[in-house]
């Protein structure tokens, strides 16, 4: 194993060990996605029943319900990916271990790679049970959309990562006081991400904000696939392009804040 | 033997007269300083935390950093570790410039401080595995076994690090610091809050490790007996400057005192021998 790979594995092993010895931590990973799926699944069932009672064709109600459940599941992909990075970083902060980590030969990019690796594990552990539940309880199979689901996942994971990289940068800048952003920043983008409704529904002055968020394009693409059975490659291209731009911006922010923390001496005391 | 001085002092000047240190000096180190610091300065706004200090250490020696609270010891160590960027000056460790090539040096260094914790919810063995991977330690299982034996970690190897006593935590921190068989070891008050027996054991381990490996140790401590026992050379820091330096016995003799603690007090309170502001 190359030294770099081994350092990344070392950081991942540190976090995996936490889950191995704590079942509440493991359960917590799936708790919110499953809870969300239960709440929105039953809500969708109720809506579809009401639409049927109002004379709406059953197929139309099912498609609308599918778009809603697809939104819930895929938005969890972004949220869990973001929290996977941010909370793993916070674990280092809470254990006051950053001083040791940053004086080891671990490069900053290796730390980020390890956090992303943990984010993927955390996300799949949390979201896959919710996807299974949607299939069992509500007969909604996300994977029936075909291989395009992989691109939806990839784009939303990348978006979660760059948002979390920005959160980590803010924690480096402002210390533990910026902790709440780990839970709230991406939630705050939900109204602009067109998760449950098209961008066109938003007021005209908010639409430009949605247009620059990769998630809005992913969800437009998802609705096109579920409601119309078409794959909107243009939205996928926008999502990837925007993700590249935002990732570069977040990486630059991280590099600047990491260096600033080294100038201020904050890496020893960032958890305090 | 190191030389210390204020800004402008030649850190290489001692080479002509200084004897080689005891202990097995690694072959890599011949003709090279383990740590070489020149005109190192750190300023936080209007506060000058470290004021142009210079020193160099030979491989295989132990250098003590002494000074009261706020003298600049921890700031100096943080800069040596590359975790704090100096305002001015340069640091070379094992021949590597810490401004441009710090990771090459960090792989051959390690650090221990009672004020920076290891993850308390991981067992001692798991912590050592994590740092073994981070330092790319070969035959890690064997190395953990060696450290377990040398530092008597066996009885709590599989207990969470957060549940250990202060003495046990110190031994674990030392094991972490030795996991990669460092050529340079930085220790910030390694025996703080330890009972005299455990403190003595830790000092014994450090002496043995240095003698066996030829490791260079930089030690910041408030325990003057510890410094007298472990250090070949001492830098006295005050308000970010090196105000005096020498071997512990040399300082004791020059200040006409019985021990290093009295010398420390003389310097801190500027009494007795007129303490120079900088060493010429």
XYZ file of N, CA and C in Angstrom, chain A residues 13 97, chain B residues 118-132 160-161 172 176:
63
model
N -9.991 4.409 9.054
C -10.020 3.372 10.094
C -10.391 4.001 11.439
N -8.248 16.172 18.733
C -7.185 15.362 18.146
C -6.497 16.066 16.973
N -5.546 12.200 22.538
C -5.810 11.198 21.514
C -7.295 10.862 21.611
N -7.910 10.388 20.518
C -9.350 10.102 20.577
C -9.689 9.171 21.745
N -10.489 9.676 22.683
C -10.765 8.940 23.904
C -11.691 7.757 23.715
N -12.465 7.749 22.603
C -13.385 6.630 22.400
C -12.768 5.505 21.573
N -11.500 5.655 21.233
C -10.775 4.544 20.601
C -9.902 3.880 21.660
N -9.709 2.581 21.513
C -8.832 1.904 22.468
C -7.379 2.326 22.202
N -6.520 2.004 23.145
C -5.096 2.337 22.989
C -4.549 1.678 21.723
N -4.896 0.401 21.524
C -4.397 -0.335 20.353
C -4.876 0.347 19.065
N -6.167 0.746 19.051
C -6.716 1.385 17.849
C -6.039 2.727 17.586
N -5.794 3.487 18.660
C -5.079 4.756 18.483
C -3.702 4.532 17.879
N -3.007 3.522 18.394
C -1.654 3.266 17.875
C -1.715 2.791 16.423
N -2.759 2.030 16.086
C -2.922 1.613 14.682
C -3.139 2.828 13.788
N -4.023 3.740 14.233
C -4.312 4.937 13.424
C -3.009 5.689 13.143
N -2.245 5.962 14.214
C -1.020 6.749 14.011
C 0.062 5.942 13.308
N 0.029 4.639 13.472
C 0.942 3.787 12.715
C 0.698 3.921 11.218
N -10.635 1.940 26.202
C -10.707 3.264 25.565
C -9.700 4.232 26.188
N -9.011 4.973 25.342
C -7.962 5.883 25.832
C -8.522 6.928 26.783
N 0.629 6.247 26.943
C 0.051 6.055 25.611
C 0.510 7.168 24.671
N 2.511 6.732 21.240
C 2.140 7.356 19.953
C 3.332 8.154 19.399
